[in-house]
Coordinates of N, CA and C in Angstrom, one line a residue:
M120 N 12.0 -2.6 -15.6 CA 11.1 -1.3 -15.4 C 11.7 -0.6 -14.3
E121 N 11.4 0.7 -14.1 CA 11.7 1.7 -13.0 C 10.5 1.6 -12.3
I122 N 10.7 1.2 -10.9 CA 9.7 1.2 -10.0 C 9.8 1.9 -8.7
I123 N 8.8 2.6 -8.4 CA 8.9 3.4 -7.1 C 8.3 2.5 -6.1
V124 N 8.9 2.4 -4.9 CA 8.3 1.7 -3.8 C 8.3 2.5 -2.6
I125 N 7.0 2.9 -2.3 CA 6.9 3.8 -1.2 C 6.7 3.0 0.1
G126 N 7.5 3.3 1.1 CA 7.6 2.5 2.4 C 8.5 1.4 2.3
A127 N 9.5 1.5 1.5 CA 10.5 0.4 1.2 C 11.1 -0.1 2.4
E128 N 11.3 0.5 3.5 CA 11.8 -0.1 4.7 C 10.9 -0.5 5.8
G129 N 9.7 -0.7 5.4 CA 8.8 -1.5 6.4 C 8.9 -3.0 6.0
D130 N 8.0 -3.7 6.9 CA 8.1 -5.1 6.7 C 7.6 -5.7 5.3
I131 N 6.6 -5.0 4.9 CA 5.9 -5.2 3.6 C 6.8 -4.5 2.5
G132 N 7.3 -3.4 2.7 CA 8.1 -2.9 1.8 C 9.3 -3.7 1.4
R133 N 10.1 -4.1 2.5 CA 11.2 -5.0 2.3 C 10.9 -6.1 1.3
T134 N 9.8 -6.6 1.8 CA 9.3 -8.0 1.1 C 9.1 -7.5 -0.3
I135 N 8.5 -6.5 -0.7 CA 8.3 -6.0 -2.1 C 9.6 -5.8 -2.9
C136 N 10.5 -5.1 -2.2 CA 11.9 -5.0 -2.7 C 12.6 -6.2 -3.0
A137 N 12.6 -7.1 -2.2 CA 13.4 -8.5 -2.3 C 12.8 -9.2 -3.4
E138 N 11.4 -9.0 -3.6 CA 10.9 -9.8 -4.9 C 11.2 -9.1 -6.1
L139 N 11.0 -7.8 -6.3 CA 11.3 -7.0 -7.4 C 12.6 -6.7 -7.8
A140 N 13.5 -6.4 -6.8 CA 14.7 -5.8 -7.2 C 15.5 -6.6 -8.1
P141 N 15.7 -8.0 -7.9 CA 16.4 -8.7 -9.0 C 16.1 -8.5 -10.4
R142 N 14.8 -8.0 -10.8 CA 14.5 -7.9 -12.0 C 14.3 -6.5 -12.6
H143 N 14.2 -5.5 -11.5 CA 13.9 -4.2 -11.9 C 14.7 -3.2 -11.2
D144 N 14.7 -2.0 -11.6 CA 15.4 -0.9 -10.9 C 14.3 -0.4 -9.7
I145 N 14.7 -0.3 -8.6 CA 13.8 0.2 -7.5 C 14.2 1.6 -7.0
I146 N 13.3 2.4 -6.9 CA 13.5 3.7 -6.3 C 12.8 3.5 -4.9
R147 N 13.5 3.6 -3.9 CA 13.0 3.4 -2.6 C 12.6 4.7 -1.9
V148 N 11.5 4.8 -1.5 CA 10.9 6.0 -1.0 C 10.6 5.9 0.6
G149 N 10.7 6.8 1.4 CA 10.2 6.7 2.8 C 10.2 8.0 3.4
R150 N 9.4 8.2 4.5 CA 9.5 9.5 5.2 C 10.7 9.9 5.7
N151 N 11.5 9.0 6.2 CA 12.8 9.3 7.0 C 14.0 8.5 6.3
S152 N 13.7 7.7 5.4 CA 15.0 7.0 4.6 C 14.6 6.7 3.2
G153 N 15.6 6.2 2.5 CA 15.5 5.8 1.1 C 16.1 6.7 0.0
D154 N 15.9 6.4 -1.1 CA 16.6 7.4 -2.3 C 15.9 8.6 -2.3
I155 N 14.5 8.6 -2.0 CA 13.8 9.9 -2.0 C 12.8 9.9 -0.8
R156 N 12.9 11.0 -0.1 CA 11.9 11.2 1.1 C 10.6 11.7 0.7
A157 N 9.5 11.2 1.2 CA 8.2 11.7 0.9 C 7.3 11.3 1.8
D158 N 6.1 12.1 2.1 CA 5.1 11.7 3.1 C 3.8 11.8 2.4
I159 N 3.2 10.6 2.2 CA 1.9 10.5 1.5 C 0.8 11.3 2.0
A160 N 0.8 11.9 3.3 CA -0.1 12.5 3.8 C -0.1 14.0 3.5
D161 N 1.0 14.2 2.6 CA 1.1 15.7 2.2 C 1.1 15.5 0.5
R162 N 0.1 16.0 -0.1 CA 0.0 15.9 -1.7 C 1.2 16.6 -2.3
S163 N 1.7 17.8 -1.7 CA 3.0 18.4 -2.4 C 4.0 17.7 -2.1
S164 N 4.2 16.7 -1.1 CA 5.4 16.0 -1.0 C 5.3 14.9 -2.0
I165 N 4.1 14.3 -2.3 CA 3.9 13.3 -3.4 C 4.3 13.9 -4.7
E166 N 3.8 15.2 -5.0 CA 4.2 15.8 -6.3 C 5.8 15.9 -6.5
A167 N 6.5 16.4 -5.2 CA 7.9 16.5 -5.2 C 8.6 15.1 -5.5
M168 N 8.0 14.0 -5.0 CA 8.6 12.8 -5.2 C 8.5 12.5 -6.6
Y169 N 7.5 12.6 -7.3 CA 7.3 12.2 -8.9 C 8.5 13.1 -9.6
R170 N 8.5 14.4 -9.1 CA 9.4 15.2 -10.0 C 10.8 14.8 -9.9
Q171 N 11.1 14.4 -8.6 CA 12.5 13.8 -8.3 C 12.9 12.6 -8.9
A172 N 11.9 11.5 -9.0 CA 12.0 10.3 -9.5 C 12.1 10.4 -11.1
G173 N 11.5 11.2 -11.8 CA 11.5 11.4 -13.1 C 10.6 10.1 -13.7
P174 N 10.6 9.9 -15.0 CA 9.6 8.9 -15.6 C 9.9 7.5 -15.0
V175 N 8.8 6.9 -14.5 CA 8.6 5.5 -14.1 C 7.7 4.8 -14.8
D176 N 7.8 3.4 -14.6 CA 6.9 2.4 -15.2 C 5.7 1.9 -14.1
A177 N 6.2 1.8 -12.9 CA 5.3 1.4 -11.8 C 5.5 2.2 -10.6
V178 N 4.3 2.1 -9.7 CA 4.4 2.6 -8.4 C 3.7 1.6 -7.4
V179 N 4.6 1.4 -6.3 CA 3.8 0.5 -5.4 C 4.0 1.2 -4.1
S180 N 2.8 1.3 -3.4 CA 2.5 1.8 -2.0 C 2.3 0.9 -1.0
A181 N 3.2 0.9 0.0 CA 3.1 0.0 1.2 C 3.1 0.9 2.4
V182 N 2.3 1.8 2.5 CA 2.3 2.7 3.8 C 0.9 3.3 4.1
G183 N 0.7 3.8 5.3 CA -0.4 4.4 5.7 C -0.7 4.1 7.2
Q184 N -1.0 5.2 7.7 CA -1.5 5.2 9.2 C -2.8 5.0 9.4
V185 N -3.2 4.2 10.4 CA -4.5 4.0 11.0 C -4.6 3.9 12.4
H186 N -5.8 4.2 13.1 CA -6.0 4.2 14.6 C -6.4 2.7 14.9
F187 N -5.8 2.3 16.0 CA -6.3 1.1 16.7 C -6.8 1.3 17.9
G188 N -8.0 1.1 18.3 CA -8.6 1.2 19.6 C -9.9 0.7 19.9
P189 N -10.5 0.7 21.0 CA -11.9 0.3 21.3 C -12.9 1.1 20.5
L190 N -13.8 0.4 20.0 CA -14.9 1.0 19.2 C -15.7 1.9 20.1
T191 N -16.0 1.5 21.5 CA -16.8 2.4 22.5 C -16.1 3.8 22.6
D192 N -14.8 3.8 22.5 CA -14.1 5.0 22.7 C -13.7 5.9 21.5
M193 N -13.9 5.3 20.2 CA -13.6 5.8 19.1 C -14.1 7.1 18.7
T194 N -13.3 8.1 18.3 CA -13.5 9.4 17.8 C -13.5 9.5 16.4
E195 N -14.3 10.6 15.9 CA -14.3 10.9 14.4 C -12.8 11.1 14.0
E196 N -12.0 11.8 14.8 CA -10.8 12.1 14.4 C -10.0 10.9 14.2
Q197 N -10.2 9.9 15.1 CA -9.3 8.5 15.1 C -9.8 7.8 13.8
V198 N -10.9 7.7 13.4 CA -11.4 7.2 12.2 C -10.7 7.9 10.9
M199 N -10.8 9.2 11.0 CA -10.3 10.0 9.9 C -8.8 9.8 9.6
L200 N -8.2 9.5 10.8 CA -6.6 9.3 10.6 C -6.5 8.4 9.5
G201 N -7.1 7.2 9.5 CA -6.9 6.2 8.4 C -7.4 6.7 7.0
L202 N -8.6 7.5 7.1 CA -9.1 7.8 5.8 C -8.3 8.9 5.2
T203 N -7.7 9.9 5.9 CA -6.9 10.9 5.4 C -5.5 10.5 4.9
N204 N -4.8 9.5 5.9 CA -3.5 9.1 5.5 C -3.5 7.9 4.7
K205 N -4.0 6.6 5.2 CA -3.8 5.4 4.5 C -4.6 5.5 3.3
V206 N -5.9 6.0 3.5 CA -6.8 5.9 2.1 C -6.4 7.1 1.2
M207 N -6.6 8.3 1.5 CA -6.4 9.4 0.6 C -5.0 9.7 0.2
G208 N -4.0 9.3 1.2 CA -2.6 9.3 0.7 C -2.5 8.5 -0.4
Q209 N -2.8 7.2 -0.2 CA -2.6 6.3 -1.4 C -3.4 6.6 -2.6
I210 N -4.6 7.1 -2.4 CA -5.2 7.7 -3.6 C -4.6 8.6 -4.3
N211 N -4.0 9.8 -3.7 CA -3.3 10.8 -4.1 C -2.0 10.3 -4.9
V212 N -1.3 9.1 -4.4 CA -0.4 8.6 -5.1 C -0.8 8.3 -6.6
V213 N -1.9 7.8 -6.6 CA -2.4 7.5 -8.0 C -2.8 8.8 -8.8
L214 N -3.6 9.7 -8.1 CA -4.2 10.8 -8.8 C -3.1 11.7 -9.2
V215 N -2.1 11.9 -8.5 CA -1.0 12.7 -9.0 C 0.0 11.9 -9.9
G216 N 0.0 10.6 -9.7 CA 1.0 9.9 -10.4 C 0.7 9.5 -11.9
M217 N -0.8 9.6 -12.2 CA -1.2 9.2 -13.5 C -0.4 10.0 -14.6
D218 N -0.1 11.2 -14.4 CA 0.7 12.0 -15.4 C 2.2 11.6 -15.3
H219 N 2.6 10.9 -14.5 CA 4.1 10.7 -14.3 C 4.4 9.4 -14.7
I220 N 3.6 8.3 -14.8 CA 4.0 6.9 -15.1 C 3.6 6.7 -16.7
A221 N 4.5 5.6 -17.1 CA 4.4 5.4 -18.6 C 3.0 4.9 -19.0
D222 N 2.9 4.9 -20.2 CA 1.6 4.2 -20.8 C 1.7 2.8 -20.4
G223 N 0.6 2.1 -19.9 CA 0.4 0.8 -19.6 C 1.2 0.4 -18.2
G224 N 1.6 1.7 -17.5 CA 2.2 1.5 -16.2 C 1.1 1.1 -15.2
S225 N 1.7 0.8 -14.0 CA 0.7 0.3 -12.9 C 0.9 0.9 -11.5
F226 N -0.1 1.0 -10.7 CA -0.1 1.4 -9.4 C -0.6 0.2 -8.4
T227 N 0.2 0.0 -7.6 CA -0.2 -1.2 -6.5 C -0.2 -0.7 -5.1
L228 N -1.5 -0.5 -4.5 CA -1.6 0.0 -3.2 C -1.7 -1.2 -2.3
T229 N -1.7 -0.8 -0.9 CA -1.7 -1.9 0.1 C -2.9 -1.5 1.0
S230 N -3.7 -2.6 1.3 CA -4.7 -2.5 2.3 C -4.4 -3.4 3.4
G231 N -5.2 -4.5 3.7 CA -4.9 -5.6 4.7 C -6.1 -6.4 5.0
V232 N -6.0 -7.2 6.0 CA -6.7 -8.2 6.3 C -8.0 -7.9 7.0
L233 N -8.1 -6.9 7.7 CA -9.1 -6.5 8.6 C -10.5 -6.2 8.2
D234 N -10.7 -5.8 6.9 CA -12.0 -5.7 6.5 C -12.7 -7.0 6.1
R235 N -12.0 -8.1 6.1 CA -12.6 -9.4 5.8 C -12.4 -10.4 7.2
D236 N -11.5 -10.2 7.9 CA -11.2 -11.0 9.0 C -10.9 -10.0 10.2
P237 N -11.8 -9.5 10.9 CA -11.5 -8.5 12.0 C -10.9 -9.0 13.3
I238 N -10.4 -8.0 13.8 CA -9.9 -8.1 15.2 C -10.4 -7.1 16.2
R239 N -10.4 -7.3 17.4 CA -10.8 -6.3 18.5 C -10.1 -5.0 18.1
M240 N -10.5 -3.8 18.3 CA -9.8 -2.6 18.2 C -9.4 -2.3 16.7
G241 N -9.8 -3.0 15.8 CA -9.5 -2.8 14.4 C -10.4 -2.3 13.5
A242 N -11.7 -1.5 14.2 CA -12.7 -1.0 13.1 C -12.2 0.1 12.2
A243 N -11.4 0.8 12.8 CA -11.0 2.0 12.0 C -10.2 1.6 10.9
A244 N -9.2 0.6 11.2 CA -8.4 0.0 10.1 C -9.1 -0.7 9.2
A245 N -10.1 -1.5 9.5 CA -11.0 -2.2 8.5 C -11.7 -1.3 7.5
T246 N -12.1 -0.2 8.1 CA -12.8 0.9 7.3 C -11.9 1.3 6.1
A247 N -10.7 1.7 6.5 CA -9.8 2.2 5.6 C -9.4 1.0 4.6
N248 N -9.2 -0.3 5.1 CA -9.0 -1.1 4.0 C -10.1 -1.3 2.9
G249 N -11.3 -1.4 3.5 CA -12.5 -1.5 2.6 C -12.6 -0.4 1.5
A250 N -12.2 0.9 2.0 CA -12.3 2.0 1.2 C -11.2 1.8 0.1
L251 N -10.1 1.5 0.3 CA -9.0 1.3 -0.7 C -9.4 0.3 -1.8
G252 N -10.0 -1.0 -1.4 CA -10.6 -1.9 -2.3 C -11.8 -1.3 -3.2
G253 N -12.6 -0.4 -2.6 CA -13.5 0.2 -3.5 C -13.0 1.1 -4.4
F254 N -12.0 1.9 -4.1 CA -11.4 2.7 -5.0 C -10.7 2.2 -6.2
V255 N -10.0 1.1 -6.0 CA -9.3 0.5 -7.1 C -10.4 -0.2 -8.1
V256 N -11.3 -0.8 -7.5 CA -12.5 -1.3 -8.4 C -13.1 -0.2 -9.3
G257 N -13.4 1.0 -8.7 CA -13.9 2.0 -9.5 C -13.0 2.7 -10.4
A258 N -11.9 2.9 -9.9 CA -10.8 3.8 -10.7 C -10.4 3.0 -11.9
A259 N -10.3 1.7 -11.8 CA -9.7 0.8 -12.8 C -10.2 1.0 -14.2
I260 N -11.6 1.2 -14.3 CA -12.3 1.3 -15.6 C -12.0 2.8 -16.1
E261 N -11.4 3.7 -15.5 CA -11.1 5.2 -16.2 C -9.7 5.4 -16.1
M262 N -8.8 4.6 -15.8 CA -7.4 4.7 -15.8 C -6.8 5.1 -17.3
P263 N -6.2 6.3 -17.4 CA -5.9 6.6 -18.8 C -4.6 5.9 -19.4
R264 N -4.4 6.0 -20.7 CA -3.2 5.4 -21.4 C -2.9 3.9 -21.0
G265 N -4.0 3.2 -20.7 CA -3.6 1.6 -20.5 C -3.1 1.5 -19.2
Q266 N -3.1 2.4 -18.2 CA -2.5 2.2 -17.0 C -3.5 1.2 -16.1
R267 N -2.9 0.7 -15.1 CA -3.6 -0.3 -14.2 C -3.4 0.0 -12.9
V268 N -4.5 -0.4 -11.9 CA -4.4 -0.1 -10.5 C -4.9 -1.3 -9.7
N269 N -4.3 -1.7 -8.7 CA -4.7 -2.8 -7.9 C -4.3 -2.6 -6.5
V270 N -4.8 -3.2 -5.5 CA -4.6 -3.2 -4.1 C -4.2 -4.7 -3.6
V271 N -3.1 -4.7 -3.0 CA -2.8 -6.1 -2.3 C -3.5 -6.0 -0.9
S272 N -4.0 -7.1 -0.4 CA -4.6 -7.1 0.9 C -4.0 -8.5 1.5
P273 N -2.8 -8.2 2.3 CA -2.2 -9.4 2.9 C -2.7 -9.5 4.5
G274 N -2.6 -10.7 4.8 CA -2.8 -11.1 6.2 C -1.7 -10.6 7.0
L275 N -1.4 -11.0 8.2 CA -0.4 -10.6 9.1 C 0.8 -11.3 8.7
L276 N 1.8 -10.5 8.4 CA 3.1 -11.1 7.9 C 3.9 -12.0 8.8
Q277 N 4.6 -12.9 8.5 CA 5.4 -13.6 9.5 C 6.4 -12.7 10.0
A278 N 7.0 -11.8 9.2 CA 8.0 -10.7 9.7 C 7.5 -9.8 10.8
S279 N 6.0 -9.8 10.9 CA 5.6 -8.8 11.6 C 5.0 -9.4 13.0
V280 N 5.0 -10.8 13.1 CA 4.4 -11.4 14.3 C 5.0 -11.0 15.6
E281 N 6.2 -10.7 15.8 CA 7.0 -10.6 16.9 C 6.3 -9.2 17.5
R282 N 6.1 -8.3 16.6 CA 5.4 -6.9 17.1 C 4.0 -7.1 17.3
Y283 N 3.3 -7.5 16.3 CA 1.8 -7.4 16.2 C 0.9 -8.7 16.4
G284 N 1.7 -9.9 16.6 CA 1.0 -11.1 16.8 C -0.1 -11.2 17.8
D285 N 0.2 -10.5 18.9 CA -0.7 -10.6 20.0 C -2.1 -9.9 19.7
W286 N -2.0 -9.0 18.8 CA -3.2 -8.4 18.4 C -4.1 -9.3 17.5
F287 N -3.5 -10.3 16.8 CA -4.0 -11.1 15.9 C -4.3 -12.6 16.3
P288 N -5.1 -12.8 17.5 CA -5.2 -14.2 18.0 C -5.8 -15.0 17.0
G289 N -5.2 -16.2 16.7 CA -5.8 -17.2 15.8 C -5.5 -17.0 14.4
H290 N -5.0 -15.9 14.0 CA -4.4 -15.6 12.6 C -3.4 -16.4 12.3
N291 N -3.4 -17.0 11.0 CA -2.1 -17.7 10.5 C -1.3 -16.7 9.7
P292 N -0.1 -16.6 10.1 CA 0.8 -15.4 9.5 C 1.1 -16.0 8.1
V293 N 1.2 -14.9 7.2 CA 1.5 -15.1 5.8 C 3.0 -15.0 5.5
P294 N 3.6 -16.0 4.7 CA 5.1 -16.0 4.5 C 5.4 -15.0 3.6
S295 N 6.5 -14.2 3.8 CA 6.9 -13.1 3.1 C 7.0 -13.3 1.5
D296 N 7.6 -14.5 1.1 CA 7.7 -14.7 -0.2 C 6.3 -14.6 -1.0
R297 N 5.2 -15.2 -0.2 CA 3.9 -15.1 -0.9 C 3.4 -13.8 -1.1
V298 N 3.7 -12.9 -0.2 CA 3.2 -11.6 -0.2 C 4.1 -10.8 -1.4
G299 N 5.3 -11.2 -1.4 CA 6.1 -10.5 -2.5 C 5.5 -10.9 -3.8
R300 N 5.1 -12.2 -4.1 CA 4.7 -12.6 -5.2 C 3.4 -12.0 -5.8
A301 N 2.6 -11.6 -4.7 CA 1.3 -10.8 -4.9 C 1.6 -9.6 -5.6
Y302 N 2.7 -8.8 -5.0 CA 2.8 -7.5 -5.5 C 3.4 -7.8 -7.1
A303 N 4.3 -8.7 -7.2 CA 4.9 -9.0 -8.5 C 3.6 -9.4 -9.6
K304 N 2.7 -9.9 -9.0 CA 1.4 -10.2 -9.9 C 0.8 -9.0 -10.3
S305 N 0.7 -8.1 -9.4 CA 0.2 -6.8 -9.8 C 1.1 -6.0 -10.8
V306 N 2.3 -5.8 -10.5 CA 3.2 -5.1 -11.3 C 3.6 -5.6 -12.6
E307 N 3.8 -6.9 -12.6 CA 4.4 -7.4 -13.8 C 3.4 -8.3 -14.6
G308 N 2.0 -8.4 -14.1 CA 1.0 -9.0 -14.8 C 0.1 -8.1 -15.7
A309 N -1.1 -8.5 -15.8 CA -2.0 -7.7 -16.7 C -3.2 -7.4 -16.0
I310 N -3.5 -7.8 -14.7 CA -4.8 -7.5 -14.2 C -4.9 -6.1 -13.6
T311 N -6.2 -5.6 -13.5 CA -6.4 -4.3 -13.1 C -7.9 -4.3 -12.3
G312 N -7.9 -3.4 -11.4 CA -9.2 -3.3 -10.6 C -9.3 -4.4 -9.6
Q313 N -8.3 -5.0 -9.1 CA -8.4 -6.3 -8.4 C -8.0 -6.1 -7.0
V314 N -8.7 -6.7 -6.0 CA -8.1 -6.8 -4.5 C -7.5 -8.1 -4.5
I315 N -6.1 -8.1 -4.6 CA -5.3 -9.3 -4.5 C -5.2 -9.7 -3.1
I316 N -5.8 -10.8 -2.6 CA -5.8 -11.3 -1.3 C -4.7 -12.4 -0.9
V317 N -4.0 -12.1 0.1 CA -2.9 -13.1 0.4 C -3.2 -13.5 1.9
E318 N -3.5 -14.8 1.9 CA -3.9 -15.4 3.3 C -3.0 -16.7 3.5

């Protein structure tokens, strides 16, 4: 398959590519690196990405910004960062991409653990994660031409512990190979409308 991986150079993106690249052709996408440059916060950039990539069989998105900070200081703008970037950005990857991927193709989005296992200062991120789960459940029943859509919701990756571990007290890090297999399940399998939890 020809597969776009958005956020290919991030911790999750590298895990996805390591799992899928031995069996498929990967088009790596990033804001500042990759085969194609794109910013999911800008719908026109997503449109340009699809034009440059040409026909593909699957799209995997492992990007999205969210705000972390105390609830008592949180502003509407800080919450909206996650909703406009991580949520709407990934939703636009699907909305724009439906006309660009093959019959029976798939979209795999990325949320995270915080809407089911919260941490301090993570309310905005939890909100974004929950919204992505709701989108894929609702969108799956209307996808055209046999296309599928799922979201992978991983815990804290082992590869990310050095940078983010202090934010996640008591959380058991998730091995990268298990996270990679969750994306393979979505891309290579037959499920749709699922939140694929990796803990």
